[in-house]
Structures are given as C-alpha cells and as structure tokens.
mmCIF file of N, CA and C in Angstrom:
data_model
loop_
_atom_site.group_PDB
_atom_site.id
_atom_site.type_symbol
_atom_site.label_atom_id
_atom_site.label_comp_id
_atom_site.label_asym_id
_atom_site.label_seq_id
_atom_site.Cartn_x
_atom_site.Cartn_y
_atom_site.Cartn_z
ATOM 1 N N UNK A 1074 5.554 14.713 -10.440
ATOM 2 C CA UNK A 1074 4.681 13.792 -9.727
ATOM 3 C C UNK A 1074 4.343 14.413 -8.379
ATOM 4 N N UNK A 1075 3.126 14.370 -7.934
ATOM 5 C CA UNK A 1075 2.525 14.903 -6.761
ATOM 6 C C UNK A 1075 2.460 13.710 -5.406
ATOM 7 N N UNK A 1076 2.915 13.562 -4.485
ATOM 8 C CA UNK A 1076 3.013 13.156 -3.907
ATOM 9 C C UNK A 1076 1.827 13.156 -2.976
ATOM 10 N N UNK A 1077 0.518 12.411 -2.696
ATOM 11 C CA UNK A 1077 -0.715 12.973 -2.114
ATOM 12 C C UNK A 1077 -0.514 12.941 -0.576
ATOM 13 N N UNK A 1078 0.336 11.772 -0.096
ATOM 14 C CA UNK A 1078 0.090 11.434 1.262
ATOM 15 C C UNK A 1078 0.682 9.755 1.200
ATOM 16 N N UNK A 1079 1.193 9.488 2.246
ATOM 17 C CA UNK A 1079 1.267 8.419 2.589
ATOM 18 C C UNK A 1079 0.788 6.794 3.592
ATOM 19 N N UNK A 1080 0.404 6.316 3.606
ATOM 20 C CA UNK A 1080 -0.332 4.944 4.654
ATOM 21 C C UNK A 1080 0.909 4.267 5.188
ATOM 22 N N UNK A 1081 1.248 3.950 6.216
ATOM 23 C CA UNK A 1081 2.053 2.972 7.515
ATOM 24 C C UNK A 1081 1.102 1.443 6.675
ATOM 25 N N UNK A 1082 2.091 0.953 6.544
ATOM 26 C CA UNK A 1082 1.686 -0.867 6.505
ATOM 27 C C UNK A 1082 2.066 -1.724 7.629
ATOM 28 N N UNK A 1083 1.484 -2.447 8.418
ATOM 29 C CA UNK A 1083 0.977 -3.172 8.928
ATOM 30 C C UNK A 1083 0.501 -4.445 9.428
ATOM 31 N N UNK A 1084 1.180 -5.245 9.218
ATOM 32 C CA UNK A 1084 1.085 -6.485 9.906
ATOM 33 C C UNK A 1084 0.910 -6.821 10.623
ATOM 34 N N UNK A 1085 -0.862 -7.450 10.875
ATOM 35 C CA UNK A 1085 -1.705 -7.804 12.200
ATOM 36 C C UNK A 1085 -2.055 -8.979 11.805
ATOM 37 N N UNK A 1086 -1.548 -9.979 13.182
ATOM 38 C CA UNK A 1086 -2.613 -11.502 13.355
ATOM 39 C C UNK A 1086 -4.096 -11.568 13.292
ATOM 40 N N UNK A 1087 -4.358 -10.589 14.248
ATOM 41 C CA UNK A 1087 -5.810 -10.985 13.785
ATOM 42 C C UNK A 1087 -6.436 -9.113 13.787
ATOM 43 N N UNK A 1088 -6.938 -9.436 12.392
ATOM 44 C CA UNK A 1088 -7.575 -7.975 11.784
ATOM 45 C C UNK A 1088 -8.819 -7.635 12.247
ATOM 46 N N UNK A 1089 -9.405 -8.400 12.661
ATOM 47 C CA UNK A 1089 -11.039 -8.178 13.622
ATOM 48 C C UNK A 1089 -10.679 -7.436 15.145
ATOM 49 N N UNK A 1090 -9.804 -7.794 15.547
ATOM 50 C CA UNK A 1090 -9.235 -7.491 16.915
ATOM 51 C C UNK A 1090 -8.265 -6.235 16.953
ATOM 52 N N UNK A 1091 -7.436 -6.012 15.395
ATOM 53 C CA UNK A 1091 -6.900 -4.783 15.245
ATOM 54 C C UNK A 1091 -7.617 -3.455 15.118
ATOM 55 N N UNK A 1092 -8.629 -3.770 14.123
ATOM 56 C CA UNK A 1092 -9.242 -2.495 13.503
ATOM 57 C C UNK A 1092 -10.217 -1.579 14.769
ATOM 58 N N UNK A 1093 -10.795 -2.020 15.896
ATOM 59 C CA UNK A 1093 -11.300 -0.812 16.364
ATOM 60 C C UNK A 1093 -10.285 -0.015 17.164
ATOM 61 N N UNK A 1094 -9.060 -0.689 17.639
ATOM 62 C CA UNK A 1094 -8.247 0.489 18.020
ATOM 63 C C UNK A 1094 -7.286 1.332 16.910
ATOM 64 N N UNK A 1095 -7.443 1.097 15.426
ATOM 65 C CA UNK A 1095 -6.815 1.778 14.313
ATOM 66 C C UNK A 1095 -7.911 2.747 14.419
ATOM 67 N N UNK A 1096 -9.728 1.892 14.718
ATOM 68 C CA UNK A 1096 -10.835 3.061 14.417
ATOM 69 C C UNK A 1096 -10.681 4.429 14.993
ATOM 70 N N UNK A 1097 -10.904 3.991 16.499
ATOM 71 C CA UNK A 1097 -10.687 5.177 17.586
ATOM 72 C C UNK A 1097 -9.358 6.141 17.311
ATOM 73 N N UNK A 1098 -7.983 5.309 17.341
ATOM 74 C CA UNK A 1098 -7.098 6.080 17.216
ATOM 75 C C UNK A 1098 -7.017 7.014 16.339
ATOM 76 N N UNK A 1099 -7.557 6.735 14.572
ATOM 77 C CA UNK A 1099 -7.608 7.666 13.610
ATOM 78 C C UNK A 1099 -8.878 7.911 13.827
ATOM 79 N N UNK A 1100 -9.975 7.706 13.977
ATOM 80 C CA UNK A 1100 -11.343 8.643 13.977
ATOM 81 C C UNK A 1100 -11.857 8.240 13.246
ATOM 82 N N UNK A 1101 -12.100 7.194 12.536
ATOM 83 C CA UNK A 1101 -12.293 6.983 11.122
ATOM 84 C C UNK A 1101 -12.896 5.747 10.601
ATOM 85 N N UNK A 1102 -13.367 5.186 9.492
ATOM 86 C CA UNK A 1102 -14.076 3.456 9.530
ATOM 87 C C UNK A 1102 -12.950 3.326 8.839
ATOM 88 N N UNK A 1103 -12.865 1.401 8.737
ATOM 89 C CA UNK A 1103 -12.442 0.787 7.904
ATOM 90 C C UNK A 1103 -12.793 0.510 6.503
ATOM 91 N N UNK A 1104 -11.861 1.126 5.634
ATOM 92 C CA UNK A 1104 -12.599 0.249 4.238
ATOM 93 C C UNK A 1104 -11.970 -0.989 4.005
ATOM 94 N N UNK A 1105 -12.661 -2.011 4.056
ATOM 95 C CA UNK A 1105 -11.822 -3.253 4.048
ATOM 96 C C UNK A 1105 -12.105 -3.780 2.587
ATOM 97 N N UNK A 1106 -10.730 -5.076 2.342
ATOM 98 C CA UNK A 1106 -10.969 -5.226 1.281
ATOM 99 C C UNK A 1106 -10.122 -6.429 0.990
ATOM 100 N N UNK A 1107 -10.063 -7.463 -0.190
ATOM 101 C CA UNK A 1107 -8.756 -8.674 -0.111
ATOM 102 C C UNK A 1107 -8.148 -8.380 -0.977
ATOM 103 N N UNK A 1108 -6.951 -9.142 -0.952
ATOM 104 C CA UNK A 1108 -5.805 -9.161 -2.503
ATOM 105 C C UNK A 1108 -5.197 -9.884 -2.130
ATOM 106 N N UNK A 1109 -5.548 -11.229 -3.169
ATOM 107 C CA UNK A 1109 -4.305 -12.101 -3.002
ATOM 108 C C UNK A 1109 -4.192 -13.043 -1.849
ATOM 109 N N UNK A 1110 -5.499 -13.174 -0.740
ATOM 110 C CA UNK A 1110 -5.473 -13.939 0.176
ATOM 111 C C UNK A 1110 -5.677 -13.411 1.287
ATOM 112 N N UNK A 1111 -4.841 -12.149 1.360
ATOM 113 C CA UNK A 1111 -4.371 -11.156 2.290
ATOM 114 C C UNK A 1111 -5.803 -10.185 2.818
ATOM 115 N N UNK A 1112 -6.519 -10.009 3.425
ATOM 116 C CA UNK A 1112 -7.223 -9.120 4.135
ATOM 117 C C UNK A 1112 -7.167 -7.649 4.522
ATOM 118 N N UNK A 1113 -7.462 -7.012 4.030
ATOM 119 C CA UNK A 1113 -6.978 -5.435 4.713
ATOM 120 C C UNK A 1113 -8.136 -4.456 4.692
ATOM 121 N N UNK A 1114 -7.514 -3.990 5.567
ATOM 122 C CA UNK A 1114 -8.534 -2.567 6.437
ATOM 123 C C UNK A 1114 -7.246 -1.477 6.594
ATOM 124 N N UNK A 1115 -8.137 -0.794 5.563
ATOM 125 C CA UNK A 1115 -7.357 1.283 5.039
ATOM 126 C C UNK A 1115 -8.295 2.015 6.298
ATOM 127 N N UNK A 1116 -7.469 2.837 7.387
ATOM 128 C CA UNK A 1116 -7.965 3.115 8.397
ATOM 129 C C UNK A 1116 -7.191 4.435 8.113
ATOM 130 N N UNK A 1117 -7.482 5.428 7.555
ATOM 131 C CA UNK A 1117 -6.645 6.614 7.977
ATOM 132 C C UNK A 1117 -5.446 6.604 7.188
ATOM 133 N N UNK A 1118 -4.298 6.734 8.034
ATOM 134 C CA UNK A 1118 -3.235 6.659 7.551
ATOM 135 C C UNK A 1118 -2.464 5.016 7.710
ATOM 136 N N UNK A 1119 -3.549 4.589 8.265
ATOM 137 C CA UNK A 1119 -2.671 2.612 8.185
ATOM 138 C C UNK A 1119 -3.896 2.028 7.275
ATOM 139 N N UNK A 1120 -2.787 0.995 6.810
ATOM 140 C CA UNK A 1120 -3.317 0.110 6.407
ATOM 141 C C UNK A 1120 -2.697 -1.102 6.762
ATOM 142 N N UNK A 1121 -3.845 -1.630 7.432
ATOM 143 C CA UNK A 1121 -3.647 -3.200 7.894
ATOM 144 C C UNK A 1121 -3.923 -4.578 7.490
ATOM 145 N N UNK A 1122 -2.800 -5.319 7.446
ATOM 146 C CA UNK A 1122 -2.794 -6.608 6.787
ATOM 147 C C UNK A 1122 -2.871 -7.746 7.640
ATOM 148 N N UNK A 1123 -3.376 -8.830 7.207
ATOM 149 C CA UNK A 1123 -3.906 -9.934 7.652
ATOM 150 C C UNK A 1123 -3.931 -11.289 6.939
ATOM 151 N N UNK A 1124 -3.053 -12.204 7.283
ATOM 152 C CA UNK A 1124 -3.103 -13.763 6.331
ATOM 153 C C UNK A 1124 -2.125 -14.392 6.097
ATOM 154 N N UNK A 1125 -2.091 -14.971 5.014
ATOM 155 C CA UNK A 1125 -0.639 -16.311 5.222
ATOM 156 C C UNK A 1125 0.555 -15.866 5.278
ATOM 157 N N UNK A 1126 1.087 -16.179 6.110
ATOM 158 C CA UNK A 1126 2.526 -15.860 6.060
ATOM 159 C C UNK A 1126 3.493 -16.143 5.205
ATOM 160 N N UNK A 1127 3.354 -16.392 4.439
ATOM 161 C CA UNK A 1127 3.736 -16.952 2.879
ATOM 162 C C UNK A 1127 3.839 -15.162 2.406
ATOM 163 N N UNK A 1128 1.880 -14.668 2.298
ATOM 164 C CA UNK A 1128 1.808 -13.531 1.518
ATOM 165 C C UNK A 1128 2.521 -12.081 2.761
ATOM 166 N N UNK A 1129 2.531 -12.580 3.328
ATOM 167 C CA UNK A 1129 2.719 -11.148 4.765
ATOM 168 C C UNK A 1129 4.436 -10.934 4.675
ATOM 169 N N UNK A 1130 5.128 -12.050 4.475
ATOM 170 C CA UNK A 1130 6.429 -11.507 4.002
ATOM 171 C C UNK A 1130 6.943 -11.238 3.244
ATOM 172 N N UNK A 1131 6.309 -11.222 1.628
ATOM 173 C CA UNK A 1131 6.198 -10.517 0.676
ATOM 174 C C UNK A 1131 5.922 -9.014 1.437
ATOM 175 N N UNK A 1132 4.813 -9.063 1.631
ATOM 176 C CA UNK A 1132 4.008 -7.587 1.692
ATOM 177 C C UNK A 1132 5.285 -6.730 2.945
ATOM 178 N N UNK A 1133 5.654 -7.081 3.869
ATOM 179 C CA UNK A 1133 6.377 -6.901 4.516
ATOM 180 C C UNK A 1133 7.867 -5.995 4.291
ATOM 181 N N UNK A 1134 8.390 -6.105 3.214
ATOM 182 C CA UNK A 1134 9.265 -5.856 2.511
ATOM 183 C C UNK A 1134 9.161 -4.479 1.909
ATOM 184 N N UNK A 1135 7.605 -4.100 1.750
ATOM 185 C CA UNK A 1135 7.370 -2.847 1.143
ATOM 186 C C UNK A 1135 7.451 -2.077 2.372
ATOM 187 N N UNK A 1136 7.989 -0.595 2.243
ATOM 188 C CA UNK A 1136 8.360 0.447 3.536
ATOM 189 C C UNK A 1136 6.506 0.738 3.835
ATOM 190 N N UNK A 1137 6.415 1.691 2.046
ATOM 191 C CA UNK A 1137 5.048 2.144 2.754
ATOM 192 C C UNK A 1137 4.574 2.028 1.097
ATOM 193 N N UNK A 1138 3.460 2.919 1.469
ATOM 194 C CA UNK A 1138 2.273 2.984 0.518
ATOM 195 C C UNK A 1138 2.373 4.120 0.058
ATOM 196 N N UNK A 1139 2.413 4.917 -1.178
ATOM 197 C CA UNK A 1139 2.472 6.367 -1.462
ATOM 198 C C UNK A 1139 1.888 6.697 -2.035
ATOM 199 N N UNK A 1140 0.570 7.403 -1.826
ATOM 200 C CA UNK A 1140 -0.740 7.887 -2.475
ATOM 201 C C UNK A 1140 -0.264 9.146 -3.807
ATOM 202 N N UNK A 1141 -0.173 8.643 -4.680
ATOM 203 C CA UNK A 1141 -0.208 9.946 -5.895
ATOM 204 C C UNK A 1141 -1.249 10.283 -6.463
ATOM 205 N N UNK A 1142 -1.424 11.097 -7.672
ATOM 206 C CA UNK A 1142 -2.213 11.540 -8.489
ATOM 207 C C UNK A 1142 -2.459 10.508 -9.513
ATOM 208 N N UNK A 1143 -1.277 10.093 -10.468
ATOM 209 C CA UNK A 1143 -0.902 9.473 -11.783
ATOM 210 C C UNK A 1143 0.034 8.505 -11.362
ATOM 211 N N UNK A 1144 -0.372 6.702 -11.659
ATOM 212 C CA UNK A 1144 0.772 6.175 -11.533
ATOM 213 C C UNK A 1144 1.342 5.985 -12.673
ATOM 214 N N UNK A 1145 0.790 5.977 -13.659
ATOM 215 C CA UNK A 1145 1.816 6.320 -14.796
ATOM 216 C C UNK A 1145 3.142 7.425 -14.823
ATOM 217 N N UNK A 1146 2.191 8.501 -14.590
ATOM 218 C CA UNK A 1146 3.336 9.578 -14.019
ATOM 219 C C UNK A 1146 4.941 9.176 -12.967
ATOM 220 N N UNK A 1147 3.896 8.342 -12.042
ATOM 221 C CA UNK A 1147 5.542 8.315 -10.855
ATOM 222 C C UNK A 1147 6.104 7.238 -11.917
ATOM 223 N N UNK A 1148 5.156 6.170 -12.606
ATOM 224 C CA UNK A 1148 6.298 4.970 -13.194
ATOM 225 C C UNK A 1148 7.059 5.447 -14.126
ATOM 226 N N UNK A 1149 6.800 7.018 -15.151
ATOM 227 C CA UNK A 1149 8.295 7.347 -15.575
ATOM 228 C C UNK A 1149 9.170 8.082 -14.752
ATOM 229 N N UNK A 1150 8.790 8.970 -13.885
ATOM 230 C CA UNK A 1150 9.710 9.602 -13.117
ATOM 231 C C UNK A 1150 11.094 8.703 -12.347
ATOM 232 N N UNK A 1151 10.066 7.844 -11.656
ATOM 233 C CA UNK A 1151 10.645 6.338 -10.968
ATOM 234 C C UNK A 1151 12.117 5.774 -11.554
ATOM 235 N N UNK A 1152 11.241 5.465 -13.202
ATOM 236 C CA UNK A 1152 12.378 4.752 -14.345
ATOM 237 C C UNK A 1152 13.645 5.611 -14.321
ATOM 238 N N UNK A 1153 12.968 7.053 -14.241
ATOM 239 C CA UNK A 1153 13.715 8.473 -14.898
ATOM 240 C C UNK A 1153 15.085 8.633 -13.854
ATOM 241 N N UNK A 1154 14.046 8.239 -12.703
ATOM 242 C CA UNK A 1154 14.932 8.550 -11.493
ATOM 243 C C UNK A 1154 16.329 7.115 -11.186
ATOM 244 N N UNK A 1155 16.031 5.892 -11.984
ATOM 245 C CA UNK A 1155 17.051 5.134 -11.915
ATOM 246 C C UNK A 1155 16.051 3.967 -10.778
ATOM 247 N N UNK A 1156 15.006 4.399 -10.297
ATOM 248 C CA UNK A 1156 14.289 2.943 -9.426
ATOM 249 C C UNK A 1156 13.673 2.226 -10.411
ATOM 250 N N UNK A 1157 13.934 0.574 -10.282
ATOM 251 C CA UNK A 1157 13.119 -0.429 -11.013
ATOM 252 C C UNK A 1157 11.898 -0.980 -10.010
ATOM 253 N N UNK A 1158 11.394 -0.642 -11.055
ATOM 254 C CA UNK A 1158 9.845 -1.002 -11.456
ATOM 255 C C UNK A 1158 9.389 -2.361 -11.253
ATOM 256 N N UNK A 1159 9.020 -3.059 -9.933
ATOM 257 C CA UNK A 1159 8.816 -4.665 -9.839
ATOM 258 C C UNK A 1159 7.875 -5.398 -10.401
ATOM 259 N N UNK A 1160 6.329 -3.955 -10.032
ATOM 260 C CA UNK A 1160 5.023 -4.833 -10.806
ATOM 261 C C UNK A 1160 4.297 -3.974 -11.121
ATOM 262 N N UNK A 1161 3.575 -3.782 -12.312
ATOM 263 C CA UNK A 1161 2.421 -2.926 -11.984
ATOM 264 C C UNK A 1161 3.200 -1.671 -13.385
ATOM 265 N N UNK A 1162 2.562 -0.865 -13.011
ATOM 266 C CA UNK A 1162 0.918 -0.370 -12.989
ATOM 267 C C UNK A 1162 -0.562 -1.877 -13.452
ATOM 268 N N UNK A 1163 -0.651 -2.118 -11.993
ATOM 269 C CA UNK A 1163 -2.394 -2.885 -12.301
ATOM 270 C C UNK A 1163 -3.295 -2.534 -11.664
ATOM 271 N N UNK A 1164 -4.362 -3.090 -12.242
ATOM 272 C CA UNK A 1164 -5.813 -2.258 -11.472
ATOM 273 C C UNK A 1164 -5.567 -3.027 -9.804
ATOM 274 N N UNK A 1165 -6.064 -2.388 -9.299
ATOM 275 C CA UNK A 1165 -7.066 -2.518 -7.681
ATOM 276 C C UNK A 1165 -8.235 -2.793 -7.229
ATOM 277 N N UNK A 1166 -8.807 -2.497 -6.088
ATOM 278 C CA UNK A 1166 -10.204 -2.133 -5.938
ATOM 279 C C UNK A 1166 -10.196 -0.958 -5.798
ATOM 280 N N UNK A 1167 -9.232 0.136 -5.446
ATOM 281 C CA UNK A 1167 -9.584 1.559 -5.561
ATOM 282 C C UNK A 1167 -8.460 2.106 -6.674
ATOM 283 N N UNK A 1168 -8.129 1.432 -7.301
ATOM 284 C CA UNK A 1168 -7.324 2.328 -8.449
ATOM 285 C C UNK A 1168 -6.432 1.436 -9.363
ATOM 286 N N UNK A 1169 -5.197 2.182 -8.992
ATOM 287 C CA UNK A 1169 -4.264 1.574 -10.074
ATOM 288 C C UNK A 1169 -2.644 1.546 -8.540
ATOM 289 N N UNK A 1170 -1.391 0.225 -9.042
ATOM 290 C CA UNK A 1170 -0.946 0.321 -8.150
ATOM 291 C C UNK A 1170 0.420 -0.066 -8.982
ATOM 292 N N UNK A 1171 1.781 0.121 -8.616
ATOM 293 C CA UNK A 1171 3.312 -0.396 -8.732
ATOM 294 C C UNK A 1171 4.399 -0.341 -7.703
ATOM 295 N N UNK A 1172 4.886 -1.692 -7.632
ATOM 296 C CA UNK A 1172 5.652 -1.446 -6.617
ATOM 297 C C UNK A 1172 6.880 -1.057 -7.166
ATOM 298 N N UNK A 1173 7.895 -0.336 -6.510
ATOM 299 C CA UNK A 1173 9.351 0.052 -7.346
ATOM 300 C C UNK A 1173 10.245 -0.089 -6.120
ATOM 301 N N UNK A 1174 11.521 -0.542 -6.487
ATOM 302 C CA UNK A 1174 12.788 -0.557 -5.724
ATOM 303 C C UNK A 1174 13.377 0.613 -5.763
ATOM 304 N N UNK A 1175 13.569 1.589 -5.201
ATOM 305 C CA UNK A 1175 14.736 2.489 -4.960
ATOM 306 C C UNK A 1175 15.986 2.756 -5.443
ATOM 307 N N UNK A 1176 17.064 3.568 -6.094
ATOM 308 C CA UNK A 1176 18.353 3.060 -5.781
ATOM 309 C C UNK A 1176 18.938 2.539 -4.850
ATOM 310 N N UNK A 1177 18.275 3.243 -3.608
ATOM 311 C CA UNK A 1177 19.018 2.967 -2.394
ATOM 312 C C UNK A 1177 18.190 1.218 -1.771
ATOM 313 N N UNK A 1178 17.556 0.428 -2.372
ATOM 314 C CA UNK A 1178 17.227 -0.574 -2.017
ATOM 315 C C UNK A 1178 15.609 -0.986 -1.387
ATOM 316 N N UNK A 1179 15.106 -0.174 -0.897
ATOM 317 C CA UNK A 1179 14.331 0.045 -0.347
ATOM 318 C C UNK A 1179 13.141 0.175 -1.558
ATOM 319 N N UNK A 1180 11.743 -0.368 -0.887
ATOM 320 C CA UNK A 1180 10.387 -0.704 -1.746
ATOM 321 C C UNK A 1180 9.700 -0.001 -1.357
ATOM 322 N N UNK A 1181 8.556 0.605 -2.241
ATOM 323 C CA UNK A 1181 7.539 1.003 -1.669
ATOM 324 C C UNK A 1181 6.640 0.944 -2.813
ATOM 325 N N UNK A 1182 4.937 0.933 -2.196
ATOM 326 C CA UNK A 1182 4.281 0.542 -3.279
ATOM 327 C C UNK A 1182 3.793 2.352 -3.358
ATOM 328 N N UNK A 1183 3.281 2.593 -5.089
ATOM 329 C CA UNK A 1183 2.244 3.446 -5.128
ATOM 330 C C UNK A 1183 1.185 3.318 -6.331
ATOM 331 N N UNK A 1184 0.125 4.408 -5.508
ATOM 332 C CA UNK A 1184 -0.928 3.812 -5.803
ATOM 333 C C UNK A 1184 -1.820 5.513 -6.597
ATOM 334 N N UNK A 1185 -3.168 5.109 -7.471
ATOM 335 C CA UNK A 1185 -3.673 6.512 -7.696
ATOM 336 C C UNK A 1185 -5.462 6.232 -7.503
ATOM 337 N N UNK A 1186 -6.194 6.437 -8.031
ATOM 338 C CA UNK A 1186 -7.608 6.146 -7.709
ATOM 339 C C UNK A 1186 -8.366 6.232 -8.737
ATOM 340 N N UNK A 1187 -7.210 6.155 -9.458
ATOM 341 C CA UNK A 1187 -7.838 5.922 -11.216
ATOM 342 C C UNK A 1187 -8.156 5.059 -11.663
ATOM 343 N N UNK A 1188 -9.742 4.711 -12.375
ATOM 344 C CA UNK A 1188 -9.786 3.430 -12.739
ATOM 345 C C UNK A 1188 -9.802 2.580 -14.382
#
C-alpha cells in the first residue's frame, strides 16, 4: 500500500471565518463539500470541519486522514496488519473512504479518488 500524503483534521466553529486564513496559509482554494451534516473545506493539507456537535465528536476521534492509491488495498493490509475495519470502503464525493482502528487504539480515516 502506497501511502500518498496525509490532511490534519480540524475542528472549526465557524468555517466561513476559518477558511481564508487555511487559504493564505496553504496558498491554495477550498474545495468544499458536506457529509452527514458536517461542512468541510480540503485546503491543502487541512481539512476543516464544521457542525453539530453530535457529528464533530464522532469526527474528532479520527487522528488524521491518509490519502492512498487503493482503499481496497490498505483494507486488506489493515485486516492483514491486525487493525479493525469500522466503516467503509464507501463512496464519497471524491472517492472511496474507511475508517480503521489501529492495534494500538488509535483511528484514522483513509481515503483513494477512485470512483
């Protein structure tokens, strides 16, 4: 499994008021987009979240975001490797996504751009 890069997650009150200093700081636009209630703007290497606090401490829980090639690929490696598998592989708006637990406890979601 190829590991492409990773995104910082993010938890912002208000996402209109976050995103031009994510702009300036990374150089870069927002692609914004919803899931689930939740609001977000992919700025670079963050991605920033926005909405009920219900959904933000869910989302909260995940470390980061880990851009691969194949999420099929990491979801056997993952299995292979002894981390369970919480949700997913499901579609997106830019791909395909699963979140997995760690041995060591710890979440992180990943994602590919496959559709």
């Amino acid at each position: 499994m190829e590991i492409l890069g990773a995104s910082l997650r993010i938890c912002v009150d208000d996402l209109e008021t976050a995103i031009p200093f994510y702009e300036r700081l990374s150089g870069g636009r927002a692609l914004r987009f919803e899931r689930g209630g939740v609001q977000v703007a992919a700025i670079g290497s963050f991605l920033l979240m926005s909405g009920p606090e219900a959904e933000l401490e869910i989302l909260r829980r995940v470390t980061a975001t880990v851009a691969v090639e194949d999420v099929d690929e990491a979801h056997r490696l993952l299995t292979d490797l002894g981390a369970t598998v919480l949700a997913g592989p499901v579609p997106t708006p830019a791909g395909r996504n699963l979140l997995a637990m760690h041995p060591d406890g710890s979440v992180f979601e990943y994602v590919d751009q496959r559709g």
